[in-house]
GROMACS .gro file of C-alpha atoms in nm:
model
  450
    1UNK     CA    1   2.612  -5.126   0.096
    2UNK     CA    2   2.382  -4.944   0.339
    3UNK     CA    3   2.688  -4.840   0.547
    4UNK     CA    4   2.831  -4.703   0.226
    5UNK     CA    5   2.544  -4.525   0.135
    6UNK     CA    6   2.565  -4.377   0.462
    7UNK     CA    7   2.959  -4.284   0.469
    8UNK     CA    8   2.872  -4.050   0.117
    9UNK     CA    9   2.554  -3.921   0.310
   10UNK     CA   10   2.771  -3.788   0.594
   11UNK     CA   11   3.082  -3.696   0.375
   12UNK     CA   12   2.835  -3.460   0.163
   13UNK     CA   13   2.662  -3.308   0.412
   14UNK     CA   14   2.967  -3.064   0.496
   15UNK     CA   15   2.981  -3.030   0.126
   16UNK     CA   16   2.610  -2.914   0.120
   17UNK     CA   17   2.668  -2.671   0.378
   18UNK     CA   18   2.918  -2.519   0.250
   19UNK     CA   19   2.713  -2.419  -0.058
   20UNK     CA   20   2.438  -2.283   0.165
   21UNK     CA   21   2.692  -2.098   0.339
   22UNK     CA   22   2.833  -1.942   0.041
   23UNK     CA   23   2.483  -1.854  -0.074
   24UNK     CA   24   2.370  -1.683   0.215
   25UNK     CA   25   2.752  -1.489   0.224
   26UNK     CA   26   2.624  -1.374  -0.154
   27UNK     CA   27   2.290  -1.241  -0.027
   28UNK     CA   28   2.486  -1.076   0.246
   29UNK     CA   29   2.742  -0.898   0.068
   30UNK     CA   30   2.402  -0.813  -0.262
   31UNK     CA   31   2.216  -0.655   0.070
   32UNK     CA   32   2.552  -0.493   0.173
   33UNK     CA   33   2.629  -0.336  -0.191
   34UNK     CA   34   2.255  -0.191  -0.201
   35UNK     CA   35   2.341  -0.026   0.193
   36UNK     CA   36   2.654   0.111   0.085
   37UNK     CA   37   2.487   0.261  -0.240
   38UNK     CA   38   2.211   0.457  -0.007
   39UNK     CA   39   1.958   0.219  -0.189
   40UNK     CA   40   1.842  -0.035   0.121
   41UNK     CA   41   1.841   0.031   0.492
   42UNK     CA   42   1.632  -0.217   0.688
   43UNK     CA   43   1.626  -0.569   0.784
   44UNK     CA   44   1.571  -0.870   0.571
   45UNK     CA   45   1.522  -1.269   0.669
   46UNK     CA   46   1.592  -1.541   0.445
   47UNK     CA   47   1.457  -1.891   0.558
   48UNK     CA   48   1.461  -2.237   0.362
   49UNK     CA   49   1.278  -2.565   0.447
   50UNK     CA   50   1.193  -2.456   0.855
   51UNK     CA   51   1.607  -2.342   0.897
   52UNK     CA   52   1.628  -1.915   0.932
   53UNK     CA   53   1.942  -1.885   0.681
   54UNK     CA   54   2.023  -1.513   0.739
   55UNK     CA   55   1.845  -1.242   1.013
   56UNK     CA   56   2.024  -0.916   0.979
   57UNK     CA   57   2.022  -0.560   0.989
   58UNK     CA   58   2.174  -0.316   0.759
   59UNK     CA   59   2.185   0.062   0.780
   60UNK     CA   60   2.020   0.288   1.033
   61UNK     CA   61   1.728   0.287   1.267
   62UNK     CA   62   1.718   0.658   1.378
   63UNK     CA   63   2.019   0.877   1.129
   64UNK     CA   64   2.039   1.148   1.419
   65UNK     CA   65   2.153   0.928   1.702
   66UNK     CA   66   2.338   0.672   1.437
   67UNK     CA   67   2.078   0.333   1.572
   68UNK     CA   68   2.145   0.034   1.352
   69UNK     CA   69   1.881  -0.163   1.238
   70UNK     CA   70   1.857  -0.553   1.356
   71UNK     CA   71   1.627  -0.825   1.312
   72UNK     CA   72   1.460  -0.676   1.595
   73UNK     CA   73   1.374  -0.345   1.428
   74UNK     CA   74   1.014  -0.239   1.412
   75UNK     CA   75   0.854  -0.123   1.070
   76UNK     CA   76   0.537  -0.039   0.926
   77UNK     CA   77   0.482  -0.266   0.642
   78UNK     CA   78   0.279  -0.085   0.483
   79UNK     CA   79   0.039  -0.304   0.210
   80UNK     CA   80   0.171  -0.623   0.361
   81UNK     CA   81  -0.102  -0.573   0.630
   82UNK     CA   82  -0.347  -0.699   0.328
   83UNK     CA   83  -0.235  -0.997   0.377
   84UNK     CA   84  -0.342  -0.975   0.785
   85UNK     CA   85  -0.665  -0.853   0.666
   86UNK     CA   86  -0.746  -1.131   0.434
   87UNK     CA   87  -0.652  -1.395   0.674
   88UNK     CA   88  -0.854  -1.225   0.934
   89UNK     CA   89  -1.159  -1.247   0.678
   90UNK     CA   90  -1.105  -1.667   0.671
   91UNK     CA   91  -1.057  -1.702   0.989
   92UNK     CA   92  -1.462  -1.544   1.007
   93UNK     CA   93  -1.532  -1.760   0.733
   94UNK     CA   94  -1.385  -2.049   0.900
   95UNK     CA   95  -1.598  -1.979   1.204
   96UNK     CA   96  -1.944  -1.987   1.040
   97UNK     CA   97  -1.978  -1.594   1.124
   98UNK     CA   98  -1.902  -1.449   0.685
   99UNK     CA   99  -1.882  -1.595   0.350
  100UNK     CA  100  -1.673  -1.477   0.106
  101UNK     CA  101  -1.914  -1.505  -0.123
  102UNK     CA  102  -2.168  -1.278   0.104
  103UNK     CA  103  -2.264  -0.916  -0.073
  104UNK     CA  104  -2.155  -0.613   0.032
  105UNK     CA  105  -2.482  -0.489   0.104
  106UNK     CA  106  -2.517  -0.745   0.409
  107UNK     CA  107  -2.294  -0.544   0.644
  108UNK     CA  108  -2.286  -0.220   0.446
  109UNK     CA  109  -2.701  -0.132   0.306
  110UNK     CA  110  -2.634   0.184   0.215
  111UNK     CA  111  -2.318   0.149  -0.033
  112UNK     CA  112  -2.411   0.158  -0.372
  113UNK     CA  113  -2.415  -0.088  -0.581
  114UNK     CA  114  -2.343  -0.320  -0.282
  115UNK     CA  115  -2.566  -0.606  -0.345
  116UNK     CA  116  -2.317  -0.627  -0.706
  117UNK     CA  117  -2.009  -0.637  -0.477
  118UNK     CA  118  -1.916  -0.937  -0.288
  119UNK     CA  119  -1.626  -0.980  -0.002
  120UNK     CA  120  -1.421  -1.223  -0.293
  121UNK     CA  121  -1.428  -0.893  -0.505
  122UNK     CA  122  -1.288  -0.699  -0.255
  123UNK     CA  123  -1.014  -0.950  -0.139
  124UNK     CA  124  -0.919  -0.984  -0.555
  125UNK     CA  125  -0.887  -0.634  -0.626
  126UNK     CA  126  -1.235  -0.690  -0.913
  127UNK     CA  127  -1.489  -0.488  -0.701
  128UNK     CA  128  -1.443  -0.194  -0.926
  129UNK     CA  129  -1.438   0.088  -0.618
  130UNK     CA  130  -1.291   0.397  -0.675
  131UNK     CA  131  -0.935   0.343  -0.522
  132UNK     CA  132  -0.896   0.663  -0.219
  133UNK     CA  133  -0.510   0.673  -0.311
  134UNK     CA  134  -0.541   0.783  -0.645
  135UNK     CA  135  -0.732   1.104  -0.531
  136UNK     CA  136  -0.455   1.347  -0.556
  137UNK     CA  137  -0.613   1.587  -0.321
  138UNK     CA  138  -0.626   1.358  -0.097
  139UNK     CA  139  -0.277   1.219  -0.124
  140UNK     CA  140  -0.169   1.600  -0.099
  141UNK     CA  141  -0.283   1.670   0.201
  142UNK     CA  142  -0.128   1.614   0.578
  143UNK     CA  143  -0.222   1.263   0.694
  144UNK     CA  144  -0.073   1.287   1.040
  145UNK     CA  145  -0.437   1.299   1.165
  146UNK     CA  146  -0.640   1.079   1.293
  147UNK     CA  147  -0.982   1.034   1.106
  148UNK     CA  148  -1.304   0.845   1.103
  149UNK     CA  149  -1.369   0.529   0.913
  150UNK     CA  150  -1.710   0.680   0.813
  151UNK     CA  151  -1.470   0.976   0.685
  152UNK     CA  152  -1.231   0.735   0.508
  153UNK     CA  153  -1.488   0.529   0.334
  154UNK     CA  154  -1.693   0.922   0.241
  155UNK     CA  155  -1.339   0.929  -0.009
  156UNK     CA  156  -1.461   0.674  -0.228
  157UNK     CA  157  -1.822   0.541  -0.153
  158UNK     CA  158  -1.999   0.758  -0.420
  159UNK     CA  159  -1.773   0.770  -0.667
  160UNK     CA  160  -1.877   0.591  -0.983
  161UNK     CA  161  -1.709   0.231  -1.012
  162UNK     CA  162  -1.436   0.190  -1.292
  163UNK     CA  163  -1.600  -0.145  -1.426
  164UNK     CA  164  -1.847  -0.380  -1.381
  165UNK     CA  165  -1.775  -0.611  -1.029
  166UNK     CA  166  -1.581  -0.910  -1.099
  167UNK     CA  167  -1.505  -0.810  -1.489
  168UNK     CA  168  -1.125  -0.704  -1.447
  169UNK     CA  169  -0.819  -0.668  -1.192
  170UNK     CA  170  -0.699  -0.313  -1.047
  171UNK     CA  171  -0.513  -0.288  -0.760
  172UNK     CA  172  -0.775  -0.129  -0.492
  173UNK     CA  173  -0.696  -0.005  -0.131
  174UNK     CA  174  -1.012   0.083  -0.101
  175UNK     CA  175  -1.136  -0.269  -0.090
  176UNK     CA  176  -0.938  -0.324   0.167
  177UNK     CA  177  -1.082  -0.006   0.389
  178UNK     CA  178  -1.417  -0.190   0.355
  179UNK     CA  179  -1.279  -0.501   0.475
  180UNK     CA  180  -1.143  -0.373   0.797
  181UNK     CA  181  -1.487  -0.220   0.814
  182UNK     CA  182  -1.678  -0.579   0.800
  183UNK     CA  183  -1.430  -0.722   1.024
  184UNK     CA  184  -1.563  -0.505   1.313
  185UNK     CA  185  -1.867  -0.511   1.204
  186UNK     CA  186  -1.867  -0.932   1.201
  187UNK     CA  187  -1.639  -0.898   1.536
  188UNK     CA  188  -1.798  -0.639   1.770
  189UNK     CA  189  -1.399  -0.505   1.784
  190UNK     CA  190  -1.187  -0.278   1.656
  191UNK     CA  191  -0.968  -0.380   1.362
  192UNK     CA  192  -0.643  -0.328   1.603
  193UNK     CA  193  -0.832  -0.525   1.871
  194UNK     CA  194  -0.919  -0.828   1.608
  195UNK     CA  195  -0.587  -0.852   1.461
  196UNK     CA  196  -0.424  -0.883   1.874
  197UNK     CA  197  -0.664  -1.167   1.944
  198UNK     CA  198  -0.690  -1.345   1.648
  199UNK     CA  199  -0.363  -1.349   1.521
  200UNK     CA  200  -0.066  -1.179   1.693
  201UNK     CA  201  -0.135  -1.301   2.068
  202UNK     CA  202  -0.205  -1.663   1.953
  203UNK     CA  203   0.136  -1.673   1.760
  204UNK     CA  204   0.353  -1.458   2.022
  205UNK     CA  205   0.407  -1.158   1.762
  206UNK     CA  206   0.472  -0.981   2.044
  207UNK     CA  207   0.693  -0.707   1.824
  208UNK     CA  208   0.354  -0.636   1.616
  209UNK     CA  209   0.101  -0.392   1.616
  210UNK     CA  210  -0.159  -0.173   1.473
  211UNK     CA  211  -0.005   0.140   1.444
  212UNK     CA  212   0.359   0.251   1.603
  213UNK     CA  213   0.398   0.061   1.881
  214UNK     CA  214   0.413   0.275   2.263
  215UNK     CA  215   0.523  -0.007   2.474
  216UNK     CA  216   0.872  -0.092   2.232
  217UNK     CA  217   0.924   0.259   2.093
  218UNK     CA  218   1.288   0.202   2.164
  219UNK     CA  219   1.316  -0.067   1.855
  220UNK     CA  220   1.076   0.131   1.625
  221UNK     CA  221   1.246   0.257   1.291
  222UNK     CA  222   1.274   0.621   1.192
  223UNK     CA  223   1.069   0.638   0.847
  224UNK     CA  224   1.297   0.873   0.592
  225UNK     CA  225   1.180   0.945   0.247
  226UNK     CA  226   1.535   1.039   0.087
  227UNK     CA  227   1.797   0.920   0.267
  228UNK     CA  228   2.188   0.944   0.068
  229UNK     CA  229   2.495   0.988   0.217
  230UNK     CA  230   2.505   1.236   0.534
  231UNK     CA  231   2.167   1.387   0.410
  232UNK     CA  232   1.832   1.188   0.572
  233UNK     CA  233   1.472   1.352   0.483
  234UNK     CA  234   1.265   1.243   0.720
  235UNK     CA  235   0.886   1.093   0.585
  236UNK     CA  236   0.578   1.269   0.696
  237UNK     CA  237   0.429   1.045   0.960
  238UNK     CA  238   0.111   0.826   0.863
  239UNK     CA  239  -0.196   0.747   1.103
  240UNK     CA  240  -0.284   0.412   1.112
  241UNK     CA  241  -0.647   0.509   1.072
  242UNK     CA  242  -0.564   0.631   0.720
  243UNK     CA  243  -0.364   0.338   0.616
  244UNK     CA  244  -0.587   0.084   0.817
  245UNK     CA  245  -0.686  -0.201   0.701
  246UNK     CA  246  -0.462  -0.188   0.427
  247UNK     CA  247  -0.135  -0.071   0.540
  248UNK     CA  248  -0.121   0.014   0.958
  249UNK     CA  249   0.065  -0.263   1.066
  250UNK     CA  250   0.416  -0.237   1.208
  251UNK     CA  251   0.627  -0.559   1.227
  252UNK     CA  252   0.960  -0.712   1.241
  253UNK     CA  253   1.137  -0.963   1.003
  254UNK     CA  254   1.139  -1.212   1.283
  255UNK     CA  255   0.750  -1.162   1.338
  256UNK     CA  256   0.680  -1.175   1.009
  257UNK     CA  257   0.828  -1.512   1.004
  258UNK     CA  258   0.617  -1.618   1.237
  259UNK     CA  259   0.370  -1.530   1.066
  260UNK     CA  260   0.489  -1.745   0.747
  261UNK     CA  261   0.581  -2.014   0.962
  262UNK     CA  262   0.180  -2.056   1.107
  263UNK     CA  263   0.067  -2.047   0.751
  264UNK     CA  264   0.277  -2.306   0.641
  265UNK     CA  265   0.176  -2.548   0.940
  266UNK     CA  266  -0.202  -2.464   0.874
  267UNK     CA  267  -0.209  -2.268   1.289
  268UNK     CA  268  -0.404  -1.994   1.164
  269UNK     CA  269  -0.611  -2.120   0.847
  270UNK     CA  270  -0.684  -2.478   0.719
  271UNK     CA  271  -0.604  -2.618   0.407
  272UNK     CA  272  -0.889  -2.566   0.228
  273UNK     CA  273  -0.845  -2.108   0.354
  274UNK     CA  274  -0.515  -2.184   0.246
  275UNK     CA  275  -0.604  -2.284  -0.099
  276UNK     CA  276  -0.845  -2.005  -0.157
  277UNK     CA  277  -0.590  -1.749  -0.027
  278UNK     CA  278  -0.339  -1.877  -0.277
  279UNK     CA  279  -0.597  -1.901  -0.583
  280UNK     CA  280  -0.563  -1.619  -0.781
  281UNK     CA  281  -0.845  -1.472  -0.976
  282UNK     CA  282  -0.846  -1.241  -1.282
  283UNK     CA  283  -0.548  -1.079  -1.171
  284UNK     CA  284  -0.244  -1.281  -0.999
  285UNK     CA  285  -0.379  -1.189  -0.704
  286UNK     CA  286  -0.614  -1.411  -0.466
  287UNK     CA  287  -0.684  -1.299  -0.109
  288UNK     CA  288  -0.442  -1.067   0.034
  289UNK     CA  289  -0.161  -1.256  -0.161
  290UNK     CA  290  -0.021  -1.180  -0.526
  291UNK     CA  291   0.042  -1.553  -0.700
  292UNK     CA  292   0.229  -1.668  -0.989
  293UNK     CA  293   0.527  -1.925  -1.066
  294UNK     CA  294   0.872  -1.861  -1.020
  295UNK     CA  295   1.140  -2.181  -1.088
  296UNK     CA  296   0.882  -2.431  -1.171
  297UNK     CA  297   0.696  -2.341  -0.838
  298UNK     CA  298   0.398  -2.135  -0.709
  299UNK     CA  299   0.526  -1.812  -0.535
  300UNK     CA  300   0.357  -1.621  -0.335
  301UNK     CA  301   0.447  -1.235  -0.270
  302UNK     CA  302   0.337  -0.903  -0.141
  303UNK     CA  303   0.516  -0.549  -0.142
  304UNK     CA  304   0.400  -0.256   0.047
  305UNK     CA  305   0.514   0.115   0.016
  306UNK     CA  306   0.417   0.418   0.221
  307UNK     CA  307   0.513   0.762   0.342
  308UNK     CA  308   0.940   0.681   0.470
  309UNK     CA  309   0.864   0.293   0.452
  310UNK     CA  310   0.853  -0.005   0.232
  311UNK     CA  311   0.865  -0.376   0.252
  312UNK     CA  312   0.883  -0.702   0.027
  313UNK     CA  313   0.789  -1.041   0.103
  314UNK     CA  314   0.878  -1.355  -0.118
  315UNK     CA  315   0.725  -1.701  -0.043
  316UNK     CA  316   0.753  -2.050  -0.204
  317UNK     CA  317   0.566  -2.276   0.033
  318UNK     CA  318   0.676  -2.652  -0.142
  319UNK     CA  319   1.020  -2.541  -0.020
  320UNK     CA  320   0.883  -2.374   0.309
  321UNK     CA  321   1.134  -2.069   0.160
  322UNK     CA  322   1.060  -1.702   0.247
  323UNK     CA  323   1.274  -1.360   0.186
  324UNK     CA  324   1.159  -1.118   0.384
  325UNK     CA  325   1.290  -0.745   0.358
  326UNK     CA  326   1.199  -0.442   0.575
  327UNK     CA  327   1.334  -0.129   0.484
  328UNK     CA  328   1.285   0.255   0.669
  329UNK     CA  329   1.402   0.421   0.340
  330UNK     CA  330   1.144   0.546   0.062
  331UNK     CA  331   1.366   0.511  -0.231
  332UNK     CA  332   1.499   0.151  -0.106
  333UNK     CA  333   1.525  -0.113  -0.376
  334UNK     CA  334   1.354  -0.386  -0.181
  335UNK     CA  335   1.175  -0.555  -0.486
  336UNK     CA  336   1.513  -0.628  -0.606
  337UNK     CA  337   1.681  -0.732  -0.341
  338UNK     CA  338   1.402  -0.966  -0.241
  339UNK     CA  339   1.407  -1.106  -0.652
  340UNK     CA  340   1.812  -1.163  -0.614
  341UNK     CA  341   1.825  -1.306  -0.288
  342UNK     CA  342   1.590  -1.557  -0.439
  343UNK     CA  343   1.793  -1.656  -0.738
  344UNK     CA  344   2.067  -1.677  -0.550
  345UNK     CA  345   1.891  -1.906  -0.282
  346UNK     CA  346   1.775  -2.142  -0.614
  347UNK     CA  347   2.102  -2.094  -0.732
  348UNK     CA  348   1.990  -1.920  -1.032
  349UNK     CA  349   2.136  -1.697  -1.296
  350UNK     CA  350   2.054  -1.362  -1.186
  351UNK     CA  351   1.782  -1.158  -1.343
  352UNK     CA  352   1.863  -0.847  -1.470
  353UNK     CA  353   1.721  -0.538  -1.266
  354UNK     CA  354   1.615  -0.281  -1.531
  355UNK     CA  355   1.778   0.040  -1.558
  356UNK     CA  356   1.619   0.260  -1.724
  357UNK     CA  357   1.651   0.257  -2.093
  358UNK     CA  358   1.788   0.552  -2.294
  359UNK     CA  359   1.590   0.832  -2.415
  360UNK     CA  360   1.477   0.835  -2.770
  361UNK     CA  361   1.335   1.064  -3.013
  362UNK     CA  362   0.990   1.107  -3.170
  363UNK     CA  363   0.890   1.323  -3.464
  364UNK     CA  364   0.636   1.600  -3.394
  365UNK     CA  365   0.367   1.425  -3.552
  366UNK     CA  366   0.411   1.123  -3.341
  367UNK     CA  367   0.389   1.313  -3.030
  368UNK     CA  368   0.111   1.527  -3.186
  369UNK     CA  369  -0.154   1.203  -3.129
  370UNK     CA  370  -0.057   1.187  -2.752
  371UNK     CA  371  -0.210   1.529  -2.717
  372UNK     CA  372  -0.512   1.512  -2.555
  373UNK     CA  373  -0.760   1.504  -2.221
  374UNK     CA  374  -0.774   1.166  -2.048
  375UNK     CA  375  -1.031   1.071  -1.751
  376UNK     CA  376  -0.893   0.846  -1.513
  377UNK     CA  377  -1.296   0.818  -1.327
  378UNK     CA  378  -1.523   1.087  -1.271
  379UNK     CA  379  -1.391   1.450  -1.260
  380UNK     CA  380  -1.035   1.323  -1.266
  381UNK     CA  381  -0.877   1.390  -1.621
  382UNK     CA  382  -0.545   1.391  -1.720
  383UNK     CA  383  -0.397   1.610  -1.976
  384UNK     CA  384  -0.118   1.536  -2.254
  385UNK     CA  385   0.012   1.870  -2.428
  386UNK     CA  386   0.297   1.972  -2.651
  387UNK     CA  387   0.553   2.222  -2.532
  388UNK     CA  388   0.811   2.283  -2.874
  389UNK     CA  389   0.941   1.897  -2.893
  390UNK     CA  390   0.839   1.791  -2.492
  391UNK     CA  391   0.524   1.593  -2.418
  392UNK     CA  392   0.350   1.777  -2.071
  393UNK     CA  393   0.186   1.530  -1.823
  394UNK     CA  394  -0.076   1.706  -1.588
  395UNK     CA  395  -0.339   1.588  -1.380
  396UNK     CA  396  -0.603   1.857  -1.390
  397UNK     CA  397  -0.537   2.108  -1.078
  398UNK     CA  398  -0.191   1.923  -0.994
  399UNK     CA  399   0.132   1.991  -1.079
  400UNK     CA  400   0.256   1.949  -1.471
  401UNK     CA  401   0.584   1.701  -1.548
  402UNK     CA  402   0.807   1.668  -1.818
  403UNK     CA  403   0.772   1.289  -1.988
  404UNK     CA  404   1.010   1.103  -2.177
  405UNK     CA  405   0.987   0.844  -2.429
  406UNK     CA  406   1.186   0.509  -2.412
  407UNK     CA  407   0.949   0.351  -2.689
  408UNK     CA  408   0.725   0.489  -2.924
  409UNK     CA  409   0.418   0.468  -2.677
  410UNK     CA  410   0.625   0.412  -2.371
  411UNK     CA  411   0.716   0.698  -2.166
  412UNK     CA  412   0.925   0.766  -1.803
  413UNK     CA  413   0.888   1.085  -1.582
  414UNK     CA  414   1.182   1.252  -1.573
  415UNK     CA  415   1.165   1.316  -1.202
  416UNK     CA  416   1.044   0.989  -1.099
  417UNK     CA  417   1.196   0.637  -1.120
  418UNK     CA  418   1.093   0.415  -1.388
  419UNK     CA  419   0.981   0.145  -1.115
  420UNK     CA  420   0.755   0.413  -0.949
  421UNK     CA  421   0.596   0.590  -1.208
  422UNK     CA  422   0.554   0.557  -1.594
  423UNK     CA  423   0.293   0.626  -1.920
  424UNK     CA  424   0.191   0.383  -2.181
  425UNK     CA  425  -0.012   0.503  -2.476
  426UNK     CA  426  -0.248   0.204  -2.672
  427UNK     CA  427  -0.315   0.258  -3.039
  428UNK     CA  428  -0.592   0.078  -3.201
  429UNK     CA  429  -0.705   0.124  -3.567
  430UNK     CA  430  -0.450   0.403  -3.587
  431UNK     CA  431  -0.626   0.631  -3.339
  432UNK     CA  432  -0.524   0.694  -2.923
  433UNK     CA  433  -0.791   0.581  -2.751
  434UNK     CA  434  -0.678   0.528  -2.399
  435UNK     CA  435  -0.357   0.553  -2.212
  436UNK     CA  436  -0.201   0.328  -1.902
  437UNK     CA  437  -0.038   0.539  -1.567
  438UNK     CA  438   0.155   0.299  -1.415
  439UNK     CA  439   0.242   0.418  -1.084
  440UNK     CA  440   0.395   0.161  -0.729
  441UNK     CA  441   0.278  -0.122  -0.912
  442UNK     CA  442  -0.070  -0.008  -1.030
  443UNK     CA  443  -0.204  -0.020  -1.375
  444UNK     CA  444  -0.456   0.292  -1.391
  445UNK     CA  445  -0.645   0.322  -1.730
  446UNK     CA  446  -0.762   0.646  -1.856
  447UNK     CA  447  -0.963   0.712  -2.203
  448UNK     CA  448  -0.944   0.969  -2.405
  449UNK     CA  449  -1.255   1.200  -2.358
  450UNK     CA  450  -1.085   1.501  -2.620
   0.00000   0.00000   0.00000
């Protein structure tokens, strides 16, 4: 019996591969339908249960001298570097020298209300900080430069707090600024310097590094915000000590994987770092990581998006299974591709990826109610007005957009994609009290002030 047992063992395997094969040729030709359509040019890795599945480039490195991308293509991964920054923080706490639970105050006196803040607020997105990126001004102006940390943290230190610490969830880069702060503080090194000797040098993530990388220029990716057929706009470059702690680091697919691969064998954090990084709090988000369920298992994700660059990352550790897609276009559909290659992987129907959804009509009266002044946090409003039958989006001192409606309270920007930008309007007792701006995967609230 046991030698029949193992004849149908050995007669399936070929079988089994077969099916992984075919799965990994569907993932190849999705990536290769999104390239062709201008929608994805990067680099995406797809590894199952320790065994790297696919490694492959697609589209262009540099337009003007026609470089491909491959697995060896440097990116900046923009927001993924949260995740580097919370592990960085356990590792301290691992090593006697923070708590997570410690206040803000201890490294920072001076920050207000920093004895109400604590470093699990700030990893969780619940501190309540003004978030720098949603200063317009700011996000206007040429960040090519290099600045101060002092002058980074100046953006948001005194500006009143949206809630009460550890009372809701919104998505704060800011947070993350004043991590990267307490990690030299706590270290005596730079936040670049930290990062070499703590994590990439021990794992050989030799193609990683704060900032562009000088030494392996060659592999680095050209960063283009539009990029269609025969017509490439190149992105506005970034300095690392804008993005920081939150969004400086420049990887590969391969490193990245490495990166997985020591969290999954417990190299860089033990069990018990593990668990609290995967733990998520009043959001789905615990430290550095967004966590939910997908297929019955916990999955654990992060996207990042900045100026010609943006970058997905899908992990189910009980299967040891990561997705992990680089891209060096601004308007690639990496979320997508990352949430496909998935199903496909789990052999899964696949979801459908909205389109947007037609444009309806609303009576004037309707639209009437939307009218109205909305403050995102102090001395930001937003304002709603009427032009003939078209609603008028405007943050005060910016530039004015048309809006659309989809659903009664639900409402796209006509030049922006759904995904990236959108308005939701909330109704209670009849009256329009406060409004949602949805925009790269933040929820902003605003309430009406007129």
């Amino acid at each position: 019996m046991k030698h029949i047992v193992f004849l149908g063992l050995v007669l399936l395997a070929p079988v089994a591969t077969l099916f992984a094969q075919a799965e990994i040729s569907s993932i190849d030709s999705l990536v290769a339908v999104y390239t062709k359509n201008q929608q994805f040019s990067g680099s995406i890795l797809v590894a199952r249960h320790g065994k790297v599945l696919l490694k492959k480039g697609y589209g262009l490195r540099d337009a003007i001298v026609a470089a491909p991308n491959t697995p060896g293509t440097i990116f900046n991964i923009a927001s993924l570097t949260k995740s580097f920054t919370a592990t960085l923080i356990l590792q301290l706490q691992q090593q006697g020298k923070l708590a997570v639970s410690d206040k803000l105050s201890k490294y920072y006196p001076s920050f207000p209300n920093g004895d109400s803040i604590t470093i699990h607020q700030l990893l969780t997105h619940t501190s309540g900080i003004f978030n720098y990126t949603n200063d317009q001004h700011f996000m206007s102006v040429d960040q090519s430069k290099p600045v101060s940390l002092d002058s980074m943290i100046a953006l948001f230190k005194d500006r009143p707090v949206n809630f009460r610490p550890g009372t809701k969830f919104s998505y704060c880069n800011s947070g993350y600024i004043l991590l990267g702060y307490i990690i030299e503080k706590t270290t005596g090194k730079s936040y670049g310097q930290a990062l070499e000797e703590m994590i990439f040098e021990p794992l050989g993530m030799v193609h990683s590094s704060y900032g562009p990388p000088v030494e392996k220029a060659g592999n680095l990716a050209v960063g283009y915000q539009g990029y269609t057929k025969n017509k490439f706009q190149a992105a506005g470059p970034v300095h690392p000590s804008v993005s920081f702690a939150t969004g400086a680091i420049y990887s590969t697919v391969e490193d990245l994987y490495i990166f997985h691969r020591a969290l999954q064998d417990h190299i860089l954090l033990t069990a018990g770092s593990i668990l609290q990084a995967y733990k998520k709090d009043i959001g789905n988000y615990g430290y550095g990581w967004f966590t939910d369920s997908l297929y019955g298992r916990q999955r654990i994700s992060h996207s990042g998006s900045i100026a010609g660059f943006k970058a997905h990352i899908n992990r189910m550790p009980s299967d040891d299974a990561c997705i992990i897609v680089l891209s060096n276009q601004g308007n690639s559909k990496v979320s997508d591709i990352a949430r496909l290659a998935m199903a496909l992987l789990y052999k899964q129907p696949l979801p459908v990826i909205s389109a947007a959804p037609p444009i309806i009509q609303l009576p004037q009266n309707v639209l009437r109610q939307y009218v109205g002044s909305y403050e995102i946090a102090a001395q930001q409003i937003i304002d709603i007005s009427l032009s003939g039958s078209q609603l008028i989006f405007q943050i005060r001192g910016d530039v004015a957009y048309e809006i659309q409606p989809v659903k009664p309270q639900l409402f796209f920007f006509k030049v922006f994609k759904p995904e990236q930008v959108r308005l939701e309007f909330v109704i209670e007792n009849g009256q329009v009290d406060l409004l949602y701006f949805y925009r790269n995967g933040q929820k902003i609230p605003a309430k009406k002030v007129r």
